[in-house]
Amino acid sequence: MILTGRVAAGVAAGHITLAFRRWKKPRVRSGHTFRGSAGVVRVGEVSLVAMHDITEQHATAAGAASVAELVNTLRGEPDDPIFMIELASAGPDLRVQLGNDDSLTDEDCAEIDRRLARFDQSSRHGTWTLRTLRLIEEYPGRTAESLRGSMDGDTGGDTDGDTDGGMDGGMDGGMDKAVFKRNVRKLKDLGLTRSLPEGYELSPRGSAYLALRVPD
């Protein structure tokens, strides 16, 4: 489930407590948590609601100025059911806190080295981790599609057939966009990158790590 930055911030602040979605079937379940741009969000009750039962109070709780504004945000087919989803903050995204920590010890660097080496070894695309970090450093804000194209132009390492082909997909030997985005999420989980409204950037931690491992 994806929230806009404004809604995610409202959930974190506690004044947005509902979301409405027009789906063929529910895509979240009660008790589920997910990461938003302003922290971790917990899903409460998920219930069906008729459009004529949506009140102004519901709209306010969803961060809309009116029922009409709320209804205008609903996507999907007109005949699809509408779900009312309770939302609550479940705390900060620890990846953000980790990413802000640029005081890397030797042990920190060694652990990042180990994790990146594991990613590289399980990939059909060779040593993609440092190449991806360098691309994001050089081109902050570029889309996944643009960065992926730059990866395709750089073989960047051994890509023999001994690695686990089930980990990555690709087209004509290149890295497709879905795989690239999944890989960047792995780097984000280590606190090395951040998502922007469009594209990515290195976190302070990522910049510090790259400076140590890829000096000028």
Tab-separated table of C-alpha atoms in Angstrom:
chain	number	residue	atom	x	y	z
A	1	MET	CA	0.000	0.000	0.000
A	2	ILE	CA	1.428	3.339	-1.056
A	3	LEU	CA	0.694	6.615	0.744
A	4	THR	CA	1.496	10.066	-0.547
A	5	GLY	CA	4.077	12.008	1.430
A	6	ARG	CA	1.372	14.282	2.850
A	7	VAL	CA	-0.785	11.366	4.007
A	8	ALA	CA	2.192	9.468	5.415
A	9	ALA	CA	3.191	12.544	7.415
A	10	GLY	CA	-0.398	12.881	8.644
A	11	VAL	CA	-0.452	9.269	9.828
A	12	ALA	CA	2.863	9.799	11.633
A	13	ALA	CA	1.435	12.921	13.303
A	14	GLY	CA	-1.767	11.098	14.247
A	15	HIS	CA	-4.328	13.299	12.493
A	16	ILE	CA	-4.873	10.983	9.516
A	17	THR	CA	-6.318	7.675	10.648
A	18	LEU	CA	-8.180	6.348	7.606
A	19	ALA	CA	-7.529	5.539	3.980
A	20	PHE	CA	-10.001	4.554	1.291
A	21	ARG	CA	-9.175	2.341	-1.675
A	22	ARG	CA	-11.235	0.988	-4.569
A	23	TRP	CA	-9.875	-2.532	-5.068
A	24	LYS	CA	-11.285	-5.725	-6.511
A	25	LYS	CA	-10.185	-7.445	-3.306
A	26	PRO	CA	-8.344	-6.291	-0.175
A	27	ARG	CA	-4.600	-5.823	-0.638
A	28	VAL	CA	-3.771	-5.342	3.040
A	29	ARG	CA	-4.905	-7.142	6.165
A	30	SER	CA	-5.477	-6.102	9.736
A	31	GLY	CA	-2.257	-6.111	11.748
A	32	HIS	CA	-0.077	-5.718	8.655
A	33	THR	CA	2.669	-3.089	8.789
A	34	PHE	CA	4.383	-1.317	5.924
A	35	ARG	CA	6.920	1.438	5.481
A	36	GLY	CA	5.815	4.875	4.405
A	37	SER	CA	7.879	7.948	3.695
A	38	ALA	CA	7.323	9.192	7.274
A	39	GLY	CA	7.728	5.933	9.173
A	40	VAL	CA	6.158	2.543	9.693
A	41	VAL	CA	2.366	2.298	9.368
A	42	ARG	CA	0.155	-0.318	11.020
A	43	VAL	CA	-3.117	-1.393	9.406
A	44	GLY	CA	-6.136	-1.671	11.683
A	45	GLU	CA	-9.587	-2.824	10.628
A	46	VAL	CA	-10.205	-3.250	6.907
A	47	SER	CA	-13.906	-3.050	6.014
A	48	LEU	CA	-16.156	-2.628	3.005
A	49	VAL	CA	-18.020	0.656	2.797
A	50	ALA	CA	-20.671	1.898	0.389
A	51	MET	CA	-19.906	5.236	-1.234
A	52	HIS	CA	-23.102	6.780	0.161
A	53	ASP	CA	-21.985	5.809	3.678
A	54	ILE	CA	-18.755	7.824	3.514
A	55	THR	CA	-19.184	10.849	5.773
A	56	GLU	CA	-17.444	14.190	6.078
A	57	GLN	CA	-15.863	12.875	9.278
A	58	HIS	CA	-14.422	9.951	7.301
A	59	ALA	CA	-13.072	12.358	4.701
A	60	THR	CA	-11.415	14.504	7.378
A	61	ALA	CA	-9.862	11.420	8.978
A	62	ALA	CA	-8.482	10.486	5.559
A	63	GLY	CA	-6.928	13.927	5.088
A	64	ALA	CA	-9.441	15.143	2.488
A	65	ALA	CA	-11.283	18.442	2.565
A	66	SER	CA	-14.611	16.845	1.646
A	67	VAL	CA	-16.269	13.586	0.647
A	68	ALA	CA	-16.233	14.759	-2.964
A	69	GLU	CA	-12.472	15.338	-2.836
A	70	LEU	CA	-11.954	11.932	-1.254
A	71	VAL	CA	-14.084	10.154	-3.852
A	72	ASN	CA	-12.187	11.890	-6.657
A	73	THR	CA	-8.958	10.271	-5.412
A	74	LEU	CA	-10.332	6.735	-5.735
A	75	ARG	CA	-8.880	4.735	-8.584
A	76	GLY	CA	-10.016	1.437	-10.037
A	77	GLU	CA	-13.198	0.496	-11.856
A	78	PRO	CA	-16.425	2.208	-10.754
A	79	ASP	CA	-17.967	-1.155	-9.895
A	80	ASP	CA	-15.060	-2.242	-7.693
A	81	PRO	CA	-15.791	-2.315	-3.948
A	82	ILE	CA	-14.487	0.454	-1.679
A	83	PHE	CA	-12.442	-0.491	1.363
A	84	MET	CA	-12.059	1.679	4.458
A	85	ILE	CA	-8.687	1.040	6.098
A	86	GLU	CA	-7.717	2.150	9.583
A	87	LEU	CA	-4.129	3.424	9.810
A	88	ALA	CA	-1.858	4.235	12.746
A	89	SER	CA	1.785	5.083	13.175
A	90	ALA	CA	3.946	2.153	14.291
A	91	GLY	CA	7.041	4.263	14.869
A	92	PRO	CA	9.910	5.597	12.787
A	93	ASP	CA	11.520	3.729	9.926
A	94	LEU	CA	14.767	2.535	11.486
A	95	ARG	CA	16.404	2.606	8.054
A	96	VAL	CA	16.153	6.407	8.110
A	97	GLN	CA	17.883	6.597	11.485
A	98	LEU	CA	20.520	4.146	10.290
A	99	GLY	CA	21.037	6.120	7.094
A	100	ASN	CA	21.660	9.305	9.047
A	101	ASP	CA	24.491	7.670	10.983
A	102	ASP	CA	27.682	8.370	9.034
A	103	SER	CA	30.061	7.547	11.890
A	104	LEU	CA	31.228	4.247	10.472
A	105	THR	CA	33.546	2.054	12.504
A	106	ASP	CA	35.802	-0.601	11.010
A	107	GLU	CA	33.262	-3.160	12.197
A	108	ASP	CA	30.429	-1.282	10.477
A	109	CYS	CA	32.334	-1.223	7.190
A	110	ALA	CA	33.226	-4.897	7.466
A	111	GLU	CA	29.564	-5.810	8.030
A	112	ILE	CA	28.461	-3.730	5.034
A	113	ASP	CA	31.219	-5.356	2.964
A	114	ARG	CA	29.924	-8.778	3.968
A	115	ARG	CA	26.322	-7.976	3.103
A	116	LEU	CA	27.186	-6.413	-0.251
A	117	ALA	CA	29.418	-9.362	-1.152
A	118	ARG	CA	26.507	-11.704	-0.449
A	119	PHE	CA	24.229	-9.683	-2.720
A	120	ASP	CA	26.836	-9.724	-5.495
A	121	GLN	CA	27.489	-13.427	-5.194
A	122	SER	CA	23.814	-14.326	-5.506
A	123	SER	CA	23.237	-12.112	-8.560
A	124	ARG	CA	23.160	-13.011	-12.231
A	125	HIS	CA	24.429	-9.502	-12.965
A	126	GLY	CA	27.790	-9.695	-11.273
A	127	THR	CA	29.070	-7.130	-8.804
A	128	TRP	CA	26.179	-4.685	-8.962
A	129	THR	CA	26.283	-3.209	-5.458
A	130	LEU	CA	29.163	-0.721	-5.703
A	131	ARG	CA	28.258	0.092	-9.310
A	132	THR	CA	24.744	0.996	-8.175
A	133	LEU	CA	25.986	3.114	-5.280
A	134	ARG	CA	28.359	4.988	-7.585
A	135	LEU	CA	25.588	5.621	-10.120
A	136	ILE	CA	23.238	6.970	-7.449
A	137	GLU	CA	26.037	9.171	-6.115
A	138	GLU	CA	26.763	10.535	-9.577
A	139	TYR	CA	23.139	10.913	-10.681
A	140	PRO	CA	20.935	11.680	-7.655
A	141	GLY	CA	17.277	11.949	-8.561
A	142	ARG	CA	17.504	9.837	-11.683
A	143	THR	CA	14.764	7.286	-12.233
A	144	ALA	CA	15.266	3.563	-11.913
A	145	GLU	CA	14.830	3.195	-15.675
A	146	SER	CA	17.587	5.715	-16.406
A	147	LEU	CA	19.992	4.202	-13.893
A	148	ARG	CA	19.189	0.699	-15.094
A	149	GLY	CA	20.178	1.738	-18.581
A	150	SER	CA	23.538	2.895	-17.266
A	151	MET	CA	23.998	-0.457	-15.543
A	152	ASP	CA	23.326	-2.271	-18.818
A	153	GLY	CA	26.141	-0.370	-20.436
A	154	ASP	CA	28.618	-1.511	-17.798
A	155	THR	CA	29.231	-5.210	-17.367
A	156	GLY	CA	31.148	-4.480	-14.187
A	157	GLY	CA	32.238	-7.924	-13.177
A	158	ASP	CA	32.105	-11.645	-13.669
A	159	THR	CA	28.667	-12.876	-14.639
A	160	ASP	CA	29.357	-16.560	-15.142
A	161	GLY	CA	26.605	-19.097	-14.813
A	162	ASP	CA	27.535	-20.385	-11.364
A	163	THR	CA	25.322	-17.944	-9.444
A	164	ASP	CA	21.711	-18.417	-8.465
A	165	GLY	CA	19.665	-17.388	-11.486
A	166	GLY	CA	16.488	-17.348	-9.411
A	167	MET	CA	17.526	-14.184	-7.583
A	168	ASP	CA	17.489	-11.799	-10.548
A	169	GLY	CA	15.616	-11.498	-13.789
A	170	GLY	CA	16.717	-9.661	-16.879
A	171	MET	CA	16.223	-8.927	-20.531
A	172	ASP	CA	18.911	-9.851	-23.027
A	173	GLY	CA	21.420	-10.217	-20.188
A	174	GLY	CA	20.598	-6.773	-18.760
A	175	MET	CA	19.004	-5.848	-15.463
A	176	ASP	CA	15.313	-5.065	-15.816
A	177	LYS	CA	13.711	-2.196	-13.921
A	178	ALA	CA	11.912	-4.360	-11.361
A	179	VAL	CA	15.169	-6.112	-10.439
A	180	PHE	CA	17.028	-2.800	-10.259
A	181	LYS	CA	14.414	-1.325	-7.906
A	182	ARG	CA	14.469	-4.455	-5.760
A	183	ASN	CA	18.250	-4.219	-5.553
A	184	VAL	CA	18.123	-0.574	-4.496
A	185	ARG	CA	15.683	-1.556	-1.744
A	186	LYS	CA	18.327	-3.991	-0.482
A	187	LEU	CA	20.777	-1.098	-0.267
A	188	LYS	CA	18.143	1.028	1.453
A	189	ASP	CA	17.640	-1.721	4.045
A	190	LEU	CA	21.326	-1.286	4.904
A	191	GLY	CA	20.812	2.461	5.331
A	192	LEU	CA	22.902	3.310	2.257
A	193	THR	CA	20.309	4.938	-0.024
A	194	ARG	CA	17.157	7.030	0.188
A	195	SER	CA	14.148	7.280	-2.065
A	196	LEU	CA	13.284	10.700	-3.454
A	197	PRO	CA	9.942	11.760	-4.991
A	198	GLU	CA	11.695	10.766	-8.197
A	199	GLY	CA	14.766	8.559	-8.137
A	200	TYR	CA	17.230	8.001	-5.324
A	201	GLU	CA	20.137	9.531	-3.450
A	202	LEU	CA	22.824	8.245	-1.141
A	203	SER	CA	22.185	8.608	2.571
A	204	PRO	CA	24.898	10.151	4.777
A	205	ARG	CA	25.843	6.591	5.719
A	206	GLY	CA	26.036	5.555	2.069
A	207	SER	CA	28.186	8.563	1.203
A	208	ALA	CA	30.528	7.828	4.096
A	209	TYR	CA	30.829	4.177	3.135
A	210	LEU	CA	31.485	4.920	-0.511
A	211	ALA	CA	34.131	7.514	0.404
A	212	LEU	CA	35.948	4.871	2.428
A	213	ARG	CA	35.622	2.062	-0.078
A	214	VAL	CA	35.918	4.013	-3.348
A	215	PRO	CA	38.289	6.912	-2.561
A	216	ASP	CA	38.765	9.708	-5.099
